[in-house]
Tab-separated table of C-alpha atoms and ligand atoms in Angstrom:
chain	number	residue	atom	x	y	z
A	462	MET	CA	28.879	-2.639	11.742
A	463	ARG	CA	25.549	-2.841	13.585
A	464	SER	CA	22.513	-1.621	11.671
A	465	VAL	CA	21.429	1.866	12.744
A	466	ILE	CA	17.700	1.151	12.497
A	467	PRO	CA	17.170	-1.195	15.506
A	468	ASP	CA	19.187	1.252	17.626
A	469	TYR	CA	16.948	4.091	16.487
A	470	LEU	CA	13.854	1.988	17.286
A	471	ALA	CA	15.174	1.052	20.731
A	472	GLU	CA	15.817	4.712	21.496
A	473	ALA	CA	12.303	5.682	20.319
A	474	LEU	CA	10.763	2.944	22.519
A	475	LYS	CA	12.746	4.168	25.507
A	476	SER	CA	11.264	7.627	25.249
A	477	ALA	CA	7.731	6.304	24.560
A	478	ALA	CA	7.954	4.069	27.656
A	479	SER	CA	7.629	7.111	29.879
A	480	LEU	CA	4.020	7.513	28.673
A	481	THR	CA	1.780	5.706	31.132
A	482	SER	CA	-1.566	7.328	30.373
A	483	GLY	CA	-4.470	5.477	28.779
A	484	GLU	CA	-6.479	2.424	29.778
A	485	LEU	CA	-6.587	-1.210	28.775
A	486	ALA	CA	-9.689	-2.155	26.812
A	487	ASP	CA	-11.929	-3.727	29.447
A	488	TYR	CA	-15.144	-4.306	27.509
A	489	ILE	CA	-13.515	-7.577	26.449
A	490	PRO	CA	-12.578	-9.078	29.869
A	491	GLU	CA	-9.628	-11.091	28.518
A	492	LEU	CA	-7.989	-7.932	27.153
A	493	ALA	CA	-8.118	-6.285	30.581
A	494	ALA	CA	-5.697	-8.977	31.768
A	495	ALA	CA	-2.933	-7.883	29.331
A	496	ASP	CA	0.445	-6.642	30.593
A	497	PRO	CA	0.159	-2.856	30.064
A	498	GLU	CA	3.924	-2.369	29.904
A	499	ARG	CA	4.481	-4.444	26.760
A	500	LEU	CA	6.049	-2.321	24.059
A	501	GLY	CA	7.466	-3.139	20.644
A	502	ALA	CA	8.005	-1.626	17.209
A	503	VAL	CA	8.877	-3.182	13.846
A	504	PHE	CA	9.743	-1.840	10.405
A	505	ALA	CA	9.381	-4.219	7.444
A	506	THR	CA	10.551	-2.900	4.101
A	507	VAL	CA	9.098	-3.857	0.727
A	508	GLN	CA	12.419	-5.579	0.034
A	509	GLY	CA	11.748	-7.911	2.977
A	510	ALA	CA	14.174	-6.450	5.550
A	511	VAL	CA	12.747	-6.563	9.085
A	512	TYR	CA	13.996	-4.353	11.922
A	513	GLY	CA	12.541	-4.395	15.392
A	514	ALA	CA	13.003	-3.479	19.030
A	515	GLY	CA	11.199	-4.433	22.234
A	516	ASP	CA	8.359	-6.988	22.397
A	517	ILE	CA	8.192	-7.870	18.743
A	518	ASP	CA	7.409	-11.593	19.115
A	519	THR	CA	4.773	-11.342	21.844
A	520	GLU	CA	1.382	-12.551	20.634
A	521	PHE	CA	-1.768	-10.495	21.108
A	522	THR	CA	-5.112	-10.418	19.301
A	523	ILE	CA	-5.339	-8.542	16.029
A	524	GLN	CA	-8.803	-7.059	16.755
A	525	SER	CA	-9.715	-4.217	14.403
A	526	ILE	CA	-6.429	-4.410	12.505
A	527	SER	CA	-8.044	-7.402	10.805
A	528	LYS	CA	-10.610	-5.056	9.220
A	529	PRO	CA	-8.604	-3.671	6.274
A	530	PHE	CA	-7.319	-7.169	5.460
A	531	ALA	CA	-10.773	-8.764	5.596
A	532	TYR	CA	-11.997	-5.883	3.407
A	533	ALA	CA	-9.205	-6.695	0.934
A	534	LEU	CA	-10.256	-10.349	0.886
A	535	ALA	CA	-13.938	-9.483	0.334
A	536	LEU	CA	-13.029	-7.149	-2.549
A	537	SER	CA	-10.829	-9.833	-4.115
A	538	ASP	CA	-13.379	-12.617	-3.634
A	539	ARG	CA	-16.613	-10.806	-4.555
A	540	GLY	CA	-15.490	-7.841	-6.667
A	541	PHE	CA	-15.857	-4.111	-6.031
A	542	ASP	CA	-19.513	-3.753	-7.034
A	543	ALA	CA	-20.817	-6.431	-4.691
A	544	VAL	CA	-18.877	-5.034	-1.719
A	545	LEU	CA	-19.570	-1.348	-2.411
A	546	ALA	CA	-23.276	-2.099	-2.685
A	547	ARG	CA	-23.193	-3.101	0.989
A	548	VAL	CA	-20.407	-1.047	2.598
A	549	GLY	CA	-19.543	2.591	1.806
A	550	VAL	CA	-16.186	4.404	1.914
A	551	GLU	CA	-17.101	7.588	3.777
A	552	PRO	CA	-15.373	8.454	7.062
A	553	SER	CA	-17.938	8.335	9.842
A	554	GLY	CA	-16.024	10.585	12.236
A	555	GLU	CA	-17.541	8.453	14.981
A	556	ALA	CA	-16.332	5.837	17.416
A	557	PHE	CA	-15.559	2.330	16.154
A	558	ASN	CA	-18.650	0.766	17.692
A	559	GLU	CA	-21.119	3.475	16.719
A	560	VAL	CA	-24.149	2.263	14.746
A	561	SER	CA	-23.232	4.476	11.762
A	562	LEU	CA	-25.494	3.440	8.898
A	563	GLU	CA	-26.257	5.539	5.828
A	564	SER	CA	-29.748	6.946	6.106
A	565	GLY	CA	-32.090	5.399	3.595
A	566	THR	CA	-29.965	2.429	2.487
A	567	GLY	CA	-28.805	1.196	5.893
A	568	ARG	CA	-25.339	0.670	4.401
A	569	PRO	CA	-22.502	0.987	6.953
A	570	LEU	CA	-20.493	4.130	6.184
A	571	ASN	CA	-17.142	2.369	5.868
A	572	PRO	CA	-15.441	-1.012	6.468
A	573	MET	CA	-13.267	0.213	9.368
A	574	ILE	CA	-16.102	0.722	11.857
A	575	ASN	CA	-17.681	-2.375	13.363
A	576	ALA	CA	-20.908	-2.138	11.307
A	577	GLY	CA	-18.857	-2.149	8.089
A	578	ALA	CA	-16.443	-4.800	9.297
A	579	ILE	CA	-19.212	-7.199	10.345
A	580	THR	CA	-20.722	-6.789	6.866
A	581	THR	CA	-17.320	-7.199	5.199
A	582	HIS	CA	-16.725	-10.427	7.099
A	583	SER	CA	-19.971	-11.785	5.643
A	584	LEU	CA	-18.633	-11.025	2.129
A	585	ALA	CA	-15.325	-12.901	2.405
A	586	GLY	CA	-14.916	-15.988	0.243
A	587	PRO	CA	-17.109	-17.023	-2.660
A	588	GLU	CA	-20.871	-16.828	-2.196
A	589	GLY	CA	-22.468	-19.854	-0.579
A	590	LEU	CA	-19.643	-20.804	1.818
A	591	THR	CA	-20.671	-22.124	5.211
A	592	PRO	CA	-19.967	-19.688	8.077
A	593	ALA	CA	-17.116	-21.923	9.297
A	594	ALA	CA	-15.528	-22.124	5.826
A	595	ARG	CA	-15.842	-18.367	5.465
A	596	THR	CA	-14.046	-17.757	8.755
A	597	GLU	CA	-11.385	-20.220	7.619
A	598	ARG	CA	-11.030	-18.227	4.381
A	599	VAL	CA	-10.451	-15.069	6.443
A	600	ILE	CA	-7.876	-16.747	8.701
A	601	ASP	CA	-6.113	-18.224	5.642
A	602	GLY	CA	-6.068	-14.778	4.041
A	603	LEU	CA	-4.696	-13.072	7.166
A	604	SER	CA	-2.022	-15.796	7.313
A	605	ALA	CA	-1.019	-15.141	3.682
A	606	PHE	CA	-0.588	-11.446	4.478
A	607	ALA	CA	1.594	-12.342	7.474
A	608	GLY	CA	3.514	-15.090	5.680
A	609	ARG	CA	2.910	-17.627	8.469
A	610	ARG	CA	0.021	-19.702	9.749
A	611	LEU	CA	-2.073	-17.692	12.231
A	612	ARG	CA	-4.677	-19.040	14.672
A	613	PRO	CA	-7.406	-17.530	16.856
A	614	ASP	CA	-7.160	-17.163	20.642
A	615	GLU	CA	-10.161	-19.181	21.827
A	616	ALA	CA	-10.270	-17.567	25.283
A	617	VAL	CA	-10.425	-14.032	23.880
A	618	CYS	CA	-12.985	-15.103	21.299
A	619	VAL	CA	-15.289	-16.648	23.925
A	620	SER	CA	-14.750	-13.725	26.284
A	621	GLU	CA	-15.731	-11.212	23.590
A	622	MET	CA	-18.754	-13.232	22.424
A	623	GLU	CA	-20.106	-13.314	25.972
A	624	HIS	CA	-20.190	-9.507	25.957
A	625	ALA	CA	-20.878	-8.849	22.268
A	626	HIS	CA	-24.255	-7.200	22.875
A	627	ARG	CA	-23.357	-4.063	21.002
A	628	ASN	CA	-21.976	-5.865	17.936
A	629	LEU	CA	-25.031	-8.146	18.009
A	630	ALA	CA	-27.285	-5.083	18.100
A	631	ILE	CA	-25.402	-3.654	15.114
A	632	ALA	CA	-25.738	-6.955	13.240
A	633	HIS	CA	-29.463	-7.118	13.929
A	634	MET	CA	-29.828	-3.592	12.562
A	635	LEU	CA	-27.897	-4.649	9.461
A	636	ARG	CA	-30.139	-7.677	9.099
A	637	SER	CA	-33.261	-5.535	9.370
A	638	HIS	CA	-31.965	-3.349	6.504
A	639	GLY	CA	-31.188	-6.438	4.394
A	640	ILE	CA	-27.450	-5.633	4.397
A	641	LEU	CA	-26.857	-8.926	6.192
A	642	THR	CA	-28.916	-11.754	4.787
A	643	GLU	CA	-28.164	-14.441	7.339
A	644	ASP	CA	-28.377	-15.049	11.059
A	645	PRO	CA	-26.775	-12.002	12.751
A	646	ARG	CA	-25.290	-14.072	15.599
A	647	THR	CA	-23.495	-16.389	13.179
A	648	VAL	CA	-21.897	-13.448	11.385
A	649	VAL	CA	-20.840	-11.738	14.640
A	650	ASP	CA	-19.398	-15.052	15.780
A	651	GLY	CA	-17.217	-15.270	12.652
A	652	TYR	CA	-16.229	-11.600	12.895
A	653	THR	CA	-15.264	-12.032	16.555
A	654	ARG	CA	-13.150	-15.042	15.668
A	655	GLN	CA	-11.465	-12.959	12.964
A	656	CYS	CA	-10.685	-10.272	15.601
A	657	SER	CA	-9.268	-12.864	18.000
A	658	VAL	CA	-6.522	-14.057	15.625
A	659	LEU	CA	-3.155	-13.956	17.403
A	660	VAL	CA	-0.371	-11.898	15.847
A	661	THR	CA	2.953	-10.364	16.840
A	662	ALA	CA	4.234	-6.899	15.957
A	663	ARG	CA	6.518	-8.663	13.480
A	664	ASP	CA	3.486	-10.291	11.779
A	665	LEU	CA	1.630	-6.990	11.642
A	666	ALA	CA	4.594	-5.174	10.088
A	667	MET	CA	4.816	-7.884	7.426
A	668	MET	CA	1.060	-7.654	6.769
A	669	ALA	CA	1.401	-3.882	6.378
A	670	ALA	CA	4.473	-4.349	4.167
A	671	THR	CA	2.389	-6.605	1.903
A	672	LEU	CA	-0.019	-3.697	1.413
A	673	ALA	CA	2.926	-1.322	0.896
A	674	ASN	CA	4.383	-3.771	-1.642
A	675	ARG	CA	1.332	-3.668	-3.964
A	676	GLY	CA	-0.209	-6.801	-2.483
A	677	VAL	CA	2.813	-9.119	-2.671
A	678	ASN	CA	4.235	-10.478	0.610
A	679	PRO	CA	7.882	-9.299	0.528
A	680	LEU	CA	9.220	-12.505	2.119
A	681	SER	CA	7.064	-15.293	0.705
A	682	GLY	CA	6.700	-13.575	-2.688
A	683	GLU	CA	3.021	-14.579	-2.730
A	684	ARG	CA	0.582	-12.164	-4.398
A	685	VAL	CA	-2.131	-12.035	-1.751
A	686	ILE	CA	-4.474	-9.489	-3.377
A	687	PRO	CA	-4.570	-7.653	-6.732
A	688	GLU	CA	-3.214	-4.098	-7.070
A	689	PRO	CA	-6.553	-2.276	-7.508
A	690	VAL	CA	-7.676	-3.800	-4.198
A	691	VAL	CA	-4.514	-2.525	-2.477
A	692	ARG	CA	-5.265	1.006	-3.635
A	693	GLN	CA	-8.830	0.796	-2.375
A	694	VAL	CA	-7.789	-0.574	1.015
A	695	LEU	CA	-5.006	1.970	1.583
A	696	SER	CA	-7.348	4.821	0.622
A	697	VAL	CA	-9.941	3.678	3.126
A	698	MET	CA	-7.271	3.214	5.804
A	699	PHE	CA	-6.071	6.757	5.136
A	700	THR	CA	-9.502	8.331	5.507
A	701	CYS	CA	-11.188	6.042	8.050
A	702	GLY	CA	-8.515	3.902	9.737
A	703	MET	CA	-8.226	5.840	12.964
A	704	TYR	CA	-11.934	6.209	13.767
A	705	ASP	CA	-12.828	9.637	15.090
A	706	ALA	CA	-9.138	10.644	15.162
A	707	ALA	CA	-8.726	10.068	11.406
A	708	GLY	CA	-8.317	13.757	10.502
A	709	ASP	CA	-5.702	14.408	13.192
A	710	TRP	CA	-3.858	11.304	12.109
A	711	ALA	CA	-3.923	12.197	8.398
A	712	THR	CA	-2.413	15.615	9.091
A	713	GLN	CA	0.056	14.707	11.866
A	714	VAL	CA	1.226	11.287	10.700
A	715	GLY	CA	0.032	10.957	7.104
A	716	ILE	CA	0.408	7.178	6.801
A	717	PRO	CA	-2.545	4.864	5.971
A	718	ALA	CA	-3.081	3.095	9.285
A	719	LYS	CA	-5.273	0.890	11.452
A	720	SER	CA	-5.427	0.385	15.182
A	721	GLY	CA	-6.834	-2.445	17.307
A	722	VAL	CA	-8.091	-2.456	20.886
A	723	ALA	CA	-5.508	-5.021	22.006
A	724	GLY	CA	-2.861	-2.311	21.469
A	725	GLY	CA	-1.604	-3.025	17.956
A	726	LEU	CA	-1.195	-0.282	15.381
A	727	ILE	CA	-0.076	-0.599	11.765
A	728	GLY	CA	0.913	1.832	9.056
A	729	ALA	CA	1.550	1.024	5.385
A	730	LEU	CA	3.534	3.502	3.336
A	731	PRO	CA	3.068	2.572	-0.338
A	732	GLY	CA	6.273	1.533	-2.054
A	733	GLN	CA	8.366	1.825	1.107
A	734	ILE	CA	7.559	0.192	4.385
A	735	GLY	CA	5.112	-1.507	6.738
A	736	ILE	CA	5.281	-0.375	10.360
A	737	ALA	CA	3.748	-1.962	13.447
A	738	THR	CA	3.758	-0.996	17.102
A	739	PHE	CA	2.358	-2.795	20.129
A	740	SER	CA	1.442	-1.199	23.456
A	741	PRO	CA	-1.902	-2.034	25.110
A	742	ARG	CA	-2.949	1.186	26.876
A	743	LEU	CA	-5.508	3.074	24.757
A	744	ASP	CA	-6.590	6.697	24.412
A	745	PRO	CA	-10.307	7.606	24.457
A	746	HIS	CA	-10.536	6.940	20.680
A	747	GLY	CA	-9.415	3.340	21.237
A	748	ASN	CA	-5.922	3.921	19.746
A	749	SER	CA	-2.716	2.879	21.531
A	750	VAL	CA	-1.287	5.919	23.377
A	751	ARG	CA	2.349	4.959	22.914
A	752	GLY	CA	1.671	3.668	19.406
A	753	VAL	CA	0.251	7.026	18.293
A	754	CYS	CA	3.215	8.816	19.858
A	755	LEU	CA	5.701	6.476	18.133
A	756	PHE	CA	4.045	6.914	14.747
A	757	GLU	CA	4.110	10.696	15.112
A	758	ARG	CA	7.792	10.480	15.839
A	759	PHE	CA	8.576	8.012	13.019
A	760	SER	CA	6.689	10.154	10.519
A	761	SER	CA	8.486	13.363	11.414
A	762	ASP	CA	11.962	11.854	12.006
A	763	MET	CA	11.961	9.991	8.718
A	764	GLY	CA	9.786	12.161	6.494
A	765	LEU	CA	7.166	9.422	6.057
A	766	HIS	CA	4.120	11.682	5.573
A	767	LEU	CA	2.421	10.577	2.363
A	768	MET	CA	1.918	14.175	1.229
A	769	GLY	CA	5.610	15.007	1.638
A	770	VAL	CA	7.090	13.368	-1.472
A	771	PRO	CA	10.640	14.115	-2.641
A	772	PRO	CA	11.051	16.359	-5.703
A	773	ALA	CA	11.703	13.483	-8.083
A	774	ALA	CA	10.128	14.806	-11.281
A	775	ARG	CA	12.738	17.529	-11.880
A	776	ALA	CA	15.517	14.988	-12.083
A	777	VAL	CA	13.982	12.708	-14.711
A	778	VAL	CA	15.875	14.443	-17.541
A	779	ARG	CA	19.401	13.879	-16.311
A	780	ALA	CA	21.071	15.432	-19.371
A	781	ASN	CA	20.219	16.948	-22.738
A	782	HIS	CA	23.384	16.948	-24.796
A	783	VAL	CA	24.877	16.263	-28.232
A	784	VAL	CA	27.125	13.306	-29.048
A	785	GLY	CA	29.257	13.516	-32.228
A	786	SER	CA	29.426	16.521	-34.511
A	787	GLY	CA	28.316	17.851	-37.878
A	788	PRO	CA	25.792	15.744	-39.730
A	789	ASP	CA	26.730	12.786	-37.495
A	790	ALA	CA	25.571	14.531	-34.340
A	791	VAL	CA	22.959	12.856	-32.171
A	792	ARG	CA	20.833	14.806	-29.711
A	793	VAL	CA	20.560	12.700	-26.549
A	794	PHE	CA	17.869	13.089	-23.917
A	795	GLN	CA	19.246	11.072	-21.049
A	796	LEU	CA	16.513	10.065	-18.603
A	797	GLN	CA	16.763	8.481	-15.169
A	798	GLY	CA	14.765	7.005	-12.288
A	799	GLY	CA	11.151	5.853	-12.213
A	800	ILE	CA	8.968	7.814	-14.634
A	801	GLY	CA	5.301	8.604	-14.101
A	802	PHE	CA	3.147	11.433	-15.442
A	803	ALA	CA	5.097	14.305	-13.891
A	804	GLY	CA	8.435	12.879	-15.052
A	805	ALA	CA	7.131	12.296	-18.585
A	806	GLU	CA	5.919	15.912	-18.660
A	807	ARG	CA	9.563	16.943	-18.103
A	808	VAL	CA	10.559	14.885	-21.163
A	809	VAL	CA	7.812	16.482	-23.271
A	810	HIS	CA	8.868	19.932	-22.040
A	811	GLU	CA	12.540	19.284	-22.805
A	812	ALA	CA	11.791	18.012	-26.338
A	813	VAL	CA	9.505	20.963	-27.095
A	814	GLU	CA	11.845	23.601	-25.650
A	815	SER	CA	15.075	22.371	-27.207
A	816	GLU	CA	13.618	21.853	-30.732
A	817	PRO	CA	16.672	19.739	-31.620
A	818	PRO	CA	18.322	20.869	-34.863
A	819	GLU	CA	20.079	17.472	-35.181
A	820	THR	CA	18.425	14.910	-37.449
A	821	ARG	CA	19.175	12.072	-35.071
A	822	VAL	CA	17.543	12.119	-31.664
A	823	ALA	CA	18.106	9.465	-28.978
A	824	VAL	CA	16.003	8.984	-25.851
A	825	ASP	CA	18.381	7.220	-23.480
A	826	LEU	CA	16.616	4.939	-20.979
A	827	THR	CA	19.777	3.223	-19.694
A	828	MET	CA	19.372	4.731	-16.204
A	829	VAL	CA	15.594	4.366	-16.017
A	830	TYR	CA	14.261	1.594	-13.773
A	831	ALA	CA	10.521	1.932	-14.370
A	832	ILE	CA	8.076	3.626	-16.731
A	833	ASP	CA	4.397	3.543	-15.916
A	834	ASP	CA	1.788	3.264	-18.636
A	835	VAL	CA	0.984	6.949	-18.977
A	836	ALA	CA	4.698	7.846	-19.126
A	837	ARG	CA	5.242	5.169	-21.767
A	838	ARG	CA	2.469	6.563	-23.931
A	839	MET	CA	3.677	10.156	-23.518
A	840	ILE	CA	7.305	9.346	-24.381
A	841	LEU	CA	6.278	7.293	-27.425
A	842	GLU	CA	4.082	10.185	-28.572
A	843	VAL	CA	7.135	12.475	-28.316
A	844	THR	CA	9.080	10.032	-30.517
A	845	ARG	CA	6.171	9.911	-32.985
A	846	ARG	CA	6.007	13.690	-33.271
A	847	LEU	CA	9.792	13.882	-33.670
A	848	THR	CA	9.537	11.371	-36.567
A	849	LEU	CA	6.825	13.461	-38.217
A	850	ASP	CA	9.104	16.521	-37.835
A	851	GLY	CA	11.716	14.682	-39.903
A	852	HIS	CA	13.926	13.211	-37.149
A	853	GLU	CA	15.428	9.754	-37.001
A	854	VAL	CA	14.551	8.582	-33.500
A	855	TYR	CA	16.424	6.076	-31.344
A	856	LEU	CA	15.455	4.558	-28.035
A	857	VAL	CA	18.522	3.483	-26.053
A	858	ASP	CA	17.030	0.680	-24.001
A	859	PRO	CA	19.476	-2.135	-23.218
A	860	GLU	CA	17.233	-3.622	-20.495
A	861	SER	CA	13.985	-3.422	-22.518
A	862	ILE	CA	12.390	-1.163	-19.904
A	863	MET	CA	9.933	0.216	-22.476
A	864	PRO	CA	7.360	-2.447	-23.310
A	865	ASP	CA	6.043	-2.469	-26.888
A	866	PRO	CA	7.964	0.595	-28.153
A	867	ASP	CA	5.908	1.119	-31.326
A	868	PRO	CA	4.819	4.798	-31.447
A	869	GLY	CA	2.162	4.016	-34.095
A	870	ASP	CA	0.548	6.451	-36.538
A	871	GLY	CA	3.549	7.454	-38.614
A	872	GLY	CA	6.068	7.280	-35.752
A	873	ARG	CA	9.226	5.211	-36.054
A	874	VAL	CA	11.871	4.340	-33.458
A	875	THR	CA	14.957	2.173	-33.570
A	876	VAL	CA	15.757	0.506	-30.277
A	877	VAL	CA	19.494	0.192	-29.605
A	878	ASP	CA	21.666	-0.821	-26.655
A	879	THR	CA	24.058	2.165	-26.548
A	880	VAL	CA	24.058	5.782	-27.669
A	881	GLU	CA	27.005	4.983	-29.984
A	882	GLN	CA	24.742	2.670	-31.954
A	883	ALA	CA	22.641	5.712	-32.885
A	884	LEU	CA	25.653	7.262	-34.640
A	885	PRO	CA	26.087	6.632	-38.384
A	886	SER	CA	29.069	4.662	-39.817
A	887	PRO	CA	31.901	4.004	-39.066
A	888	HIS	CA	30.348	3.523	-35.595
A	889	THR	CA	27.797	1.137	-37.117
A	890	ALA	CA	30.557	-1.460	-37.285
A	891	ASP	CA	29.754	-1.928	-33.581
A	892	PRO	CA	28.685	-5.570	-33.336
A	893	GLY	CA	25.867	-4.572	-30.946
A	894	ARG	CA	24.229	-2.846	-33.894
A	895	SER	CA	22.870	-6.186	-35.036
A	896	ARG	CA	20.549	-6.048	-32.032
A	897	ALA	CA	18.922	-2.804	-33.208
A	898	ARG	CA	15.185	-3.249	-33.837
A	899	THR	CA	13.012	-0.749	-35.653
A	900	TYR	CA	9.354	-0.187	-34.739
A	901	GLY	CA	6.711	1.746	-36.638
A	902	ALA	CA	6.335	3.136	-40.153
B	728	LIG	N1	-13.347	-7.018	18.297
B	728	LIG	C1	-13.431	-5.625	18.638
B	728	LIG	C2	-14.866	-5.149	18.542
B	728	LIG	O1	-15.529	-5.439	17.608
B	728	LIG	C3	-12.515	-4.817	17.769
B	728	LIG	C4	-12.505	-3.345	18.089
B	728	LIG	C5	-11.200	-2.649	17.809
B	728	LIG	O2	-10.142	-3.275	17.804
B	728	LIG	O3	-11.227	-1.426	17.596
B	728	LIG	O4	-15.384	-4.497	19.412
C-alpha cells in the first residue's frame, strides 16, 4: 500500500499552485532571480518519518528562518540572562526590517525581527570568539538541527551585503545603544552569511522537527539544544514568528512558525511534527503566499492548531474496579496514557470520590507510557494519604515508569509487576512476587 500522506501533500500543492499572487523579494538582487513557480511541502515527524511532495530537494537560502535557530544557539551558549539582557520577547507588530528598539534601553523587541536577530547572531558561541569562528558556530548549529552539513550561498551573501544599508543602519543604532559592542559591519556580515545558508524544504522540516522533538534531531538522535531553550524558542516563534501577521497566524494556523524572504516557511508542533513549505512569491508581510495558504489548510485539515488539544485528561483513569472478594479484595485504579497535571487531577478525584472500602489499593500503571514530574508527585501524595488512612498501597509498575516511588512522610507503597501480586496468599506463591519492592515507612 502507498502511504496516504504524500498523496495528500501532492493534492494540497496542486490546489496551492493556482495562487500566483505575491512578489519575489527583490531588495536582495539574487533572490529576484529565483524561479517563482517552485513549490514543495514536507512533513517530518518526531519519530523521524519524512513525507514530501513537489520541490523538496531544491536548495534556497534560509534567510529569516535561521533566526529562531540562532536564538536557540545563543541561549544555549550564553544562558538566558545574558541574551534577555540584550533582546526582548515582545511582539513588535511591525515589519521584519523595522528599527523596533525598546525606548530607554535600546533593546530590540524580539529576536525574530532583524534588530533582534543581528544582536542574537553576536551572542552565538562562547564570549571572545572571532567573528569568523562565531559564524562557523552558527553554521555548525544550523547543520546539527538539519542533520547534514549546510553551507552558505556566496553569491546571495555578497548580493545582500552590497545592499545591506538598512541592516547596517539598524546595527549602528544597536552599537550606539551599547547593545552591540563591536564593529556593526562585522556583525551584519556574519548575520548575512547566516541568512545565506542553503537549505531544502526537507532540511527545514527536519530542523522544525528537532524543535518539535524537544531539541533532539529525530534522525541523528543528537541533542542539539536543551529543553528549556526549546520552550523559549517555540514561544517566541508563536508570538513573533510571522512579523506583523503574527496575530492572524496564531488564530488561523496556531503553529509556532517562521518565514524567510526566499520563500521558505516552517512550523513546529511540539511533540508531533515539523512542517516546511517552499514557494518564493511573498505577500506584503514578507511571508510566502502559497506557504501561508498551505499551512492554513494543513492546520484545519489535520487539527494541528496548538490550542485545539484532544480531550486526553478524561481518559487517564481507564478503570476503577475491584479484583478478588471479601477481605482479599483489591481496589484497582487502572491508569493509561501520558499523565500530566490534568490527568493526575483525575486520579486524585477518583481516589477521593470512591473512598475505597477495601484495605488493599493498587494503582495500575501498566498502560501508562509517561508521567511528568508534577503528576508523579501528585500520585505519590495520593498513595501517601491512602497509607495514612490505613490502606495497604501497591503500585503496579512492570516497566518502572514511576521514578523513585517513595511517597515519603509516612507513606508506603509496594511496587509489583501485576495486579495479582497485590492479592494476599495463595496468590503470593506467584514467583513474580519476589520482585516486589516496598518504599517508605
Ligand atoms: N537576510 C534578510 C534580511 O535581513 C532576511 C529577511 C527575512 O527573511 O525575512 O533582510
